[in-house]
PDB file of C-alpha atoms in Angstrom:
ATOM      1  CA  GLU A   1       5.742   5.305  -5.380  1.00 96.00           C
ATOM      2  CA  VAL A   2       7.092   1.844  -6.119  1.00 97.00           C
ATOM      3  CA  GLN A   3       6.013   0.618  -9.546  1.00 98.00           C
ATOM      4  CA  LEU A   4       6.752  -2.599 -11.379  1.00 98.00           C
ATOM      5  CA  VAL A   5       5.456  -3.001 -14.921  1.00 98.00           C
ATOM      6  CA  GLU A   6       5.763  -6.280 -16.800  1.00 98.00           C
ATOM      7  CA  SER A   7       5.747  -6.578 -20.579  1.00 98.00           C
ATOM      8  CA  GLY A   8       6.566  -9.087 -23.286  1.00 98.00           C
ATOM      9  CA  GLY A   9       3.783 -11.592 -22.801  1.00 98.00           C
ATOM     10  CA  GLY A  10       1.836 -13.056 -25.682  1.00 98.00           C
ATOM     11  CA  LEU A  11       1.034 -16.172 -27.673  1.00 98.00           C
ATOM     12  CA  VAL A  12       3.895 -18.546 -28.435  1.00 98.00           C
ATOM     13  CA  GLN A  13       4.025 -22.052 -29.860  1.00 98.00           C
ATOM     14  CA  PRO A  14       5.218 -25.024 -27.803  1.00 98.00           C
ATOM     15  CA  GLY A  15       8.996 -25.228 -27.950  1.00 98.00           C
ATOM     16  CA  GLY A  16       9.280 -21.515 -28.594  1.00 98.00           C
ATOM     17  CA  SER A  17      10.893 -18.726 -26.608  1.00 98.00           C
ATOM     18  CA  LEU A  18       9.782 -15.476 -25.051  1.00 98.00           C
ATOM     19  CA  ARG A  19      11.513 -12.775 -23.025  1.00 98.00           C
ATOM     20  CA  LEU A  20       9.593 -10.960 -20.328  1.00 98.00           C
ATOM     21  CA  SER A  21      10.661  -7.585 -18.996  1.00 98.00           C
ATOM     22  CA  CYS A  22       9.842  -5.790 -15.767  1.00 98.00           C
ATOM     23  CA  ALA A  23      10.444  -2.050 -15.601  1.00 98.00           C
ATOM     24  CA  ALA A  24      10.916  -0.683 -12.103  1.00 98.00           C
ATOM     25  CA  SER A  25      10.593   2.820 -10.690  1.00 98.00           C
ATOM     26  CA  GLY A  26      10.131   4.576  -7.380  1.00 98.00           C
ATOM     27  CA  PHE A  27      12.962   2.828  -5.521  1.00 98.00           C
ATOM     28  CA  THR A  28      16.705   2.220  -5.774  1.00 98.00           C
ATOM     29  CA  PHE A  29      16.542  -0.760  -8.095  1.00 98.00           C
ATOM     30  CA  SER A  30      20.137  -1.906  -7.608  1.00 98.00           C
ATOM     31  CA  SER A  31      19.630  -2.299  -3.844  1.00 98.00           C
ATOM     32  CA  TYR A  32      16.972  -5.018  -3.972  1.00 98.00           C
ATOM     33  CA  TRP A  33      16.632  -8.684  -4.680  1.00 98.00           C
ATOM     34  CA  LEU A  34      13.903  -9.355  -7.238  1.00 98.00           C
ATOM     35  CA  THR A  35      11.637 -12.259  -8.096  1.00 98.00           C
ATOM     36  CA  TRP A  36       9.323 -13.818 -10.697  1.00 98.00           C
ATOM     37  CA  VAL A  37       6.081 -15.573  -9.752  1.00 98.00           C
ATOM     38  CA  ARG A  38       3.448 -17.051 -12.065  1.00 98.00           C
ATOM     39  CA  GLN A  39      -0.191 -18.077 -11.889  1.00 98.00           C
ATOM     40  CA  ALA A  40      -1.780 -20.502 -14.341  1.00 98.00           C
ATOM     41  CA  PRO A  41      -5.398 -19.726 -15.270  1.00 97.00           C
ATOM     42  CA  GLY A  42      -7.662 -20.496 -12.333  1.00 97.00           C
ATOM     43  CA  LYS A  43      -4.752 -21.877 -10.287  1.00 98.00           C
ATOM     44  CA  GLY A  44      -2.576 -20.797  -7.381  1.00 98.00           C
ATOM     45  CA  LEU A  45       0.670 -18.878  -7.243  1.00 98.00           C
ATOM     46  CA  GLU A  46       4.000 -20.499  -8.128  1.00 98.00           C
ATOM     47  CA  TRP A  47       7.352 -18.956  -7.174  1.00 98.00           C
ATOM     48  CA  LEU A  48       9.822 -19.195 -10.059  1.00 98.00           C
ATOM     49  CA  ALA A  49      13.117 -17.463  -9.327  1.00 98.00           C
ATOM     50  CA  ASN A  50      15.020 -14.903  -7.241  1.00 98.00           C
ATOM     51  CA  ILE A  51      18.021 -12.801  -8.216  1.00 98.00           C
ATOM     52  CA  ARG A  52      20.425 -10.900  -5.977  1.00 98.00           C
ATOM     53  CA  GLN A  53      21.176  -7.208  -6.404  1.00 98.00           C
ATOM     54  CA  ASP A  54      24.262  -7.792  -8.558  1.00 96.00           C
ATOM     55  CA  GLY A  55      23.038 -10.989 -10.187  1.00 96.00           C
ATOM     56  CA  SER A  56      25.622 -13.099  -8.357  1.00 97.00           C
ATOM     57  CA  GLU A  57      23.047 -15.317  -6.641  1.00 98.00           C
ATOM     58  CA  ILE A  58      20.099 -16.865  -8.454  1.00 98.00           C
ATOM     59  CA  TYR A  59      17.613 -19.508  -7.376  1.00 98.00           C
ATOM     60  CA  TYR A  60      15.003 -21.354  -9.458  1.00 98.00           C
ATOM     61  CA  VAL A  61      12.147 -23.739  -8.896  1.00 98.00           C
ATOM     62  CA  ASP A  62      12.856 -27.156 -10.434  1.00 97.00           C
ATOM     63  CA  SER A  63      10.016 -26.897 -12.971  1.00 96.00           C
ATOM     64  CA  VAL A  64      11.792 -24.100 -14.878  1.00 98.00           C
ATOM     65  CA  LYS A  65      15.445 -24.817 -14.100  1.00 97.00           C
ATOM     66  CA  GLY A  66      17.431 -25.150 -17.325  1.00 97.00           C
ATOM     67  CA  ARG A  67      14.636 -23.581 -19.415  1.00 98.00           C
ATOM     68  CA  PHE A  68      14.148 -20.146 -17.839  1.00 98.00           C
ATOM     69  CA  THR A  69      16.830 -17.554 -17.062  1.00 98.00           C
ATOM     70  CA  ILE A  70      16.344 -14.622 -14.717  1.00 98.00           C
ATOM     71  CA  SER A  71      18.588 -11.597 -15.236  1.00 98.00           C
ATOM     72  CA  ARG A  72      18.679  -7.876 -14.546  1.00 98.00           C
ATOM     73  CA  ASP A  73      20.148  -4.662 -15.877  1.00 98.00           C
ATOM     74  CA  ASN A  74      20.632  -2.219 -13.022  1.00 98.00           C
ATOM     75  CA  ALA A  75      21.521   0.601 -15.427  1.00 98.00           C
ATOM     76  CA  LYS A  76      18.094   0.234 -17.039  1.00 98.00           C
ATOM     77  CA  ASN A  77      16.162  -0.538 -13.830  1.00 98.00           C
ATOM     78  CA  SER A  78      14.919  -3.669 -15.532  1.00 98.00           C
ATOM     79  CA  LEU A  79      14.395  -7.315 -14.637  1.00 98.00           C
ATOM     80  CA  TYR A  80      14.065 -10.034 -17.262  1.00 98.00           C
ATOM     81  CA  LEU A  81      12.862 -13.595 -17.628  1.00 98.00           C
ATOM     82  CA  GLN A  82      14.112 -15.465 -20.687  1.00 98.00           C
ATOM     83  CA  MET A  83      11.804 -18.432 -21.264  1.00 98.00           C
ATOM     84  CA  ASP A  84      12.946 -21.174 -23.641  1.00 98.00           C
ATOM     85  CA  THR A  85      11.521 -24.546 -24.641  1.00 98.00           C
ATOM     86  CA  LEU A  86       8.074 -23.401 -23.593  1.00 98.00           C
ATOM     87  CA  ARG A  87       5.376 -25.951 -22.797  1.00 98.00           C
ATOM     88  CA  ALA A  88       1.607 -25.719 -22.584  1.00 98.00           C
ATOM     89  CA  GLU A  89       1.870 -25.874 -18.797  1.00 98.00           C
ATOM     90  CA  ASP A  90       3.872 -22.625 -18.805  1.00 98.00           C
ATOM     91  CA  THR A  91       0.691 -20.787 -19.787  1.00 98.00           C
ATOM     92  CA  ALA A  92       0.169 -18.297 -16.968  1.00 98.00           C
ATOM     93  CA  VAL A  93       0.188 -14.710 -15.827  1.00 98.00           C
ATOM     94  CA  TYR A  94       3.766 -13.815 -14.883  1.00 98.00           C
ATOM     95  CA  PHE A  95       4.394 -11.325 -12.073  1.00 98.00           C
ATOM     96  CA  CYS A  96       7.648  -9.643 -11.130  1.00 98.00           C
ATOM     97  CA  GLY A  97       8.213  -8.571  -7.561  1.00 98.00           C
ATOM     98  CA  ARG A  98      10.542  -6.757  -5.201  1.00 98.00           C
ATOM     99  CA  LEU A  99      12.068  -8.505  -2.203  1.00 98.00           C
ATOM    100  CA  GLN A 100      13.031  -6.872   1.045  1.00 97.00           C
ATOM    101  CA  PHE A 101      14.623  -8.293   4.176  1.00 95.00           C
ATOM    102  CA  ARG A 102      12.684  -7.187   7.267  1.00 92.00           C
ATOM    103  CA  SER A 103      13.940  -9.791   9.780  1.00 89.00           C
ATOM    104  CA  THR A 104      12.655 -12.278   7.203  1.00 94.00           C
ATOM    105  CA  TRP A 105      12.358 -12.132   3.428  1.00 96.00           C
ATOM    106  CA  VAL A 106       9.269 -10.331   2.188  1.00 96.00           C
ATOM    107  CA  LEU A 107       7.872 -10.012  -1.338  1.00 97.00           C
ATOM    108  CA  ASP A 108       6.435  -6.574  -0.739  1.00 96.00           C
ATOM    109  CA  TYR A 109       5.585  -5.152  -4.172  1.00 97.00           C
ATOM    110  CA  TRP A 110       4.185  -6.854  -7.269  1.00 98.00           C
ATOM    111  CA  GLY A 111       3.660  -5.836 -10.854  1.00 98.00           C
ATOM    112  CA  GLN A 112       0.265  -6.193 -12.509  1.00 97.00           C
ATOM    113  CA  GLY A 113       1.328  -9.259 -14.479  1.00 98.00           C
ATOM    114  CA  THR A 114       1.701 -10.213 -18.131  1.00 98.00           C
ATOM    115  CA  LEU A 115      -0.068 -13.165 -19.756  1.00 98.00           C
ATOM    116  CA  VAL A 116       1.895 -15.845 -21.575  1.00 98.00           C
ATOM    117  CA  THR A 117      -0.077 -18.360 -23.624  1.00 98.00           C
ATOM    118  CA  VAL A 118       1.693 -21.416 -25.015  1.00 98.00           C
ATOM    119  CA  SER A 119      -0.442 -22.992 -27.708  1.00 96.00           C
ATOM    120  CA  PRO A 120      -0.090 -24.325 -31.283  1.00 94.00           C
TER     121      PRO A 120
ATOM    122  CA  ASP B   1      12.166 -28.641  -0.297  1.00 96.00           C
ATOM    123  CA  VAL B   2       9.628 -27.065   2.035  1.00 97.00           C
ATOM    124  CA  GLN B   3       6.023 -27.888   1.136  1.00 97.00           C
ATOM    125  CA  MET B   4       3.152 -25.673   2.221  1.00 98.00           C
ATOM    126  CA  THR B   5      -0.429 -26.683   2.922  1.00 98.00           C
ATOM    127  CA  GLN B   6      -3.404 -24.487   3.740  1.00 98.00           C
ATOM    128  CA  SER B   7      -6.757 -25.210   5.302  1.00 98.00           C
ATOM    129  CA  PRO B   8      -9.492 -24.899   4.538  1.00 98.00           C
ATOM    130  CA  SER B   9      -9.253 -24.676   0.752  1.00 98.00           C
ATOM    131  CA  SER B  10     -12.420 -22.598   0.771  1.00 97.00           C
ATOM    132  CA  LEU B  11     -14.901 -21.210   3.237  1.00 96.00           C
ATOM    133  CA  SER B  12     -18.164 -19.334   3.206  1.00 96.00           C
ATOM    134  CA  ALA B  13     -18.670 -16.611   5.752  1.00 95.00           C
ATOM    135  CA  SER B  14     -20.810 -13.585   6.462  1.00 94.00           C
ATOM    136  CA  ALA B  15     -19.760 -10.012   7.020  1.00 94.00           C
ATOM    137  CA  GLY B  16     -18.819  -9.591  10.659  1.00 95.00           C
ATOM    138  CA  ASP B  17     -17.651 -13.184  11.068  1.00 96.00           C
ATOM    139  CA  ARG B  18     -14.286 -14.087  12.547  1.00 97.00           C
ATOM    140  CA  VAL B  19     -12.291 -16.079  10.012  1.00 97.00           C
ATOM    141  CA  THR B  20      -9.203 -18.194  10.614  1.00 98.00           C
ATOM    142  CA  ILE B  21      -6.979 -19.693   7.909  1.00 98.00           C
ATOM    143  CA  THR B  22      -4.174 -22.097   8.688  1.00 98.00           C
ATOM    144  CA  CYS B  23      -0.904 -22.655   6.860  1.00 98.00           C
ATOM    145  CA  ARG B  24       1.449 -25.522   7.652  1.00 98.00           C
ATOM    146  CA  ALA B  25       5.042 -26.052   6.527  1.00 98.00           C
ATOM    147  CA  SER B  26       6.582 -29.491   6.008  1.00 98.00           C
ATOM    148  CA  GLN B  27       9.560 -28.441   8.143  1.00 98.00           C
ATOM    149  CA  SER B  28      10.404 -25.550  10.428  1.00 98.00           C
ATOM    150  CA  ILE B  29      10.601 -22.189   8.687  1.00 98.00           C
ATOM    151  CA  SER B  30      10.981 -20.063  11.819  1.00 97.00           C
ATOM    152  CA  THR B  31       8.835 -16.982  11.093  1.00 97.00           C
ATOM    153  CA  TYR B  32       9.677 -16.723   7.365  1.00 97.00           C
ATOM    154  CA  LEU B  33       6.009 -16.703   6.470  1.00 97.00           C
ATOM    155  CA  ASN B  34       4.052 -14.052   4.585  1.00 98.00           C
ATOM    156  CA  TRP B  35       0.315 -13.777   3.877  1.00 98.00           C
ATOM    157  CA  TYR B  36      -1.208 -12.323   0.710  1.00 98.00           C
ATOM    158  CA  GLN B  37      -4.697 -11.413  -0.417  1.00 98.00           C
ATOM    159  CA  GLN B  38      -5.623 -11.726  -4.074  1.00 98.00           C
ATOM    160  CA  LYS B  39      -8.770 -10.558  -5.827  1.00 98.00           C
ATOM    161  CA  PRO B  40      -9.737 -11.774  -9.332  1.00 96.00           C
ATOM    162  CA  GLY B  41      -7.639 -10.258 -12.097  1.00 96.00           C
ATOM    163  CA  LYS B  42      -5.351  -8.461  -9.657  1.00 97.00           C
ATOM    164  CA  ALA B  43      -1.862  -8.956  -8.295  1.00 98.00           C
ATOM    165  CA  PRO B  44      -1.576 -10.306  -4.756  1.00 98.00           C
ATOM    166  CA  LYS B  45      -1.327  -7.796  -1.936  1.00 98.00           C
ATOM    167  CA  LEU B  46       0.929  -8.255   1.093  1.00 98.00           C
ATOM    168  CA  LEU B  47      -1.015  -8.413   4.375  1.00 98.00           C
ATOM    169  CA  ILE B  48       1.308  -9.946   6.958  1.00 98.00           C
ATOM    170  CA  TYR B  49       5.059 -10.551   6.925  1.00 98.00           C
ATOM    171  CA  ALA B  50       7.382 -12.381   9.303  1.00 97.00           C
ATOM    172  CA  ALA B  51       4.359 -14.394  10.432  1.00 98.00           C
ATOM    173  CA  SER B  52       2.829 -11.676  12.591  1.00 98.00           C
ATOM    174  CA  SER B  53       3.839  -8.207  11.393  1.00 98.00           C
ATOM    175  CA  LEU B  54       1.100  -6.135   9.811  1.00 98.00           C
ATOM    176  CA  GLN B  55       2.062  -4.499   6.507  1.00 97.00           C
ATOM    177  CA  SER B  56       1.682  -0.724   6.520  1.00 97.00           C
ATOM    178  CA  GLY B  57      -1.776   0.359   5.393  1.00 97.00           C
ATOM    179  CA  VAL B  58      -3.432  -3.000   6.061  1.00 98.00           C
ATOM    180  CA  PRO B  59      -6.452  -2.838   8.417  1.00 98.00           C
ATOM    181  CA  SER B  60      -5.877  -4.034  11.958  1.00 98.00           C
ATOM    182  CA  ARG B  61      -8.640  -6.644  11.649  1.00 98.00           C
ATOM    183  CA  PHE B  62      -5.990  -8.774   9.924  1.00 98.00           C
ATOM    184  CA  SER B  63      -3.530 -10.554  12.199  1.00 98.00           C
ATOM    185  CA  GLY B  64      -1.058 -13.391  11.919  1.00 98.00           C
ATOM    186  CA  SER B  65       0.527 -15.771  14.368  1.00 98.00           C
ATOM    187  CA  GLY B  66       2.736 -18.826  14.533  1.00 98.00           C
ATOM    188  CA  SER B  67       6.288 -19.992  14.147  1.00 98.00           C
ATOM    189  CA  GLY B  68       8.051 -23.167  13.179  1.00 98.00           C
ATOM    190  CA  THR B  69       5.570 -25.163  11.118  1.00 98.00           C
ATOM    191  CA  ASP B  70       2.112 -23.857  12.031  1.00 98.00           C
ATOM    192  CA  PHE B  71       0.752 -20.434  11.155  1.00 98.00           C
ATOM    193  CA  THR B  72      -2.602 -18.687  11.276  1.00 98.00           C
ATOM    194  CA  LEU B  73      -4.160 -15.715   9.520  1.00 98.00           C
ATOM    195  CA  THR B  74      -7.159 -14.262  11.342  1.00 98.00           C
ATOM    196  CA  ILE B  75      -9.671 -11.709  10.131  1.00 98.00           C
ATOM    197  CA  SER B  76     -11.417 -10.503  13.273  1.00 97.00           C
ATOM    198  CA  SER B  77     -14.553  -9.114  11.608  1.00 96.00           C
ATOM    199  CA  LEU B  78     -14.940  -9.923   7.928  1.00 96.00           C
ATOM    200  CA  GLN B  79     -15.736  -6.951   5.721  1.00 95.00           C
ATOM    201  CA  PRO B  80     -17.284  -7.059   2.221  1.00 93.00           C
ATOM    202  CA  GLU B  81     -13.954  -6.101   0.659  1.00 95.00           C
ATOM    203  CA  ASP B  82     -12.233  -9.098   2.303  1.00 96.00           C
ATOM    204  CA  PHE B  83     -13.868 -11.668   0.059  1.00 93.00           C
ATOM    205  CA  ALA B  84     -10.839 -12.916  -1.864  1.00 97.00           C
ATOM    206  CA  THR B  85      -8.301 -15.718  -2.010  1.00 98.00           C
ATOM    207  CA  TYR B  86      -5.548 -15.833   0.599  1.00 98.00           C
ATOM    208  CA  TYR B  87      -2.093 -17.380   0.131  1.00 98.00           C
ATOM    209  CA  CYS B  88       0.801 -18.017   2.466  1.00 98.00           C
ATOM    210  CA  LEU B  89       4.404 -17.929   1.230  1.00 98.00           C
ATOM    211  CA  GLN B  90       7.459 -19.441   2.871  1.00 98.00           C
ATOM    212  CA  SER B  91      10.630 -17.439   2.260  1.00 98.00           C
ATOM    213  CA  TYR B  92      12.905 -19.495   4.523  1.00 97.00           C
ATOM    214  CA  SER B  93      14.723 -21.510   1.902  1.00 96.00           C
ATOM    215  CA  ALA B  94      14.798 -21.912  -1.859  1.00 95.00           C
ATOM    216  CA  PRO B  95      12.733 -23.045  -3.578  1.00 97.00           C
ATOM    217  CA  TRP B  96      10.230 -20.693  -1.987  1.00 98.00           C
ATOM    218  CA  ALA B  97       6.702 -22.025  -1.981  1.00 98.00           C
ATOM    219  CA  PHE B  98       3.176 -20.690  -1.768  1.00 98.00           C
ATOM    220  CA  GLY B  99       0.352 -22.503  -0.091  1.00 98.00           C
ATOM    221  CA  PRO B 100      -2.445 -23.651  -2.432  1.00 98.00           C
ATOM    222  CA  GLY B 101      -4.737 -20.834  -1.324  1.00 98.00           C
ATOM    223  CA  THR B 102      -7.950 -20.355   0.645  1.00 98.00           C
ATOM    224  CA  LYS B 103     -10.933 -18.811  -1.111  1.00 98.00           C
ATOM    225  CA  VAL B 104     -13.204 -16.807   1.158  1.00 97.00           C
ATOM    226  CA  ASP B 105     -16.636 -16.186  -0.302  1.00 94.00           C
ATOM    227  CA  ILE B 106     -19.984 -14.889   0.797  1.00 85.00           C
ATOM    228  CA  LYS B 107     -22.320 -17.223   2.650  1.00 84.00           C
TER     229      LYS B 107
END
């Protein structure tokens, strides 16, 4: 069974940093692209970043480019999101996800999410 | 960047109703369009991928259609467990983008 479990969320002050982790199991982690998506309280979903199997290709949404860094450790079956210079508008539940190409790109599995609150 | 819109933003329906949700892309995305269902406090769940392919385990009352810029999610006979928010996602080009969502609630 595919499982993705996020951790590392919490309360952080504006301007601070936080590192989220996503532990994967139930599939060959090193064979898949992965993604981060977030959802502000009461709002819609926002795609944040994708990372290729070996980390050689990475894409970000403009709102986090230069502040957030997606990375992975295939030996540990783990995905990360380093978040720096955090702002109040980064307050959200952060989801990790697995991507699969089935004639088109599909985000087929999601974690349960971890809440990040940016507040003084 | 590709922008996604959805309509309606919300709708009220009764069990047994046929429901149609539309998603539109600001430029052609071929069939790189996925549909998700999200219930409060839960992660989204994949319903439809590649615009019209039903994800394994998803009831056949859900169907998707479209290509290019215009896409539709149809629920043929709404069930009580279908009351949720529905999102489309374009995966054609980075930055990927979700539609703003359609909330389906009980009339």
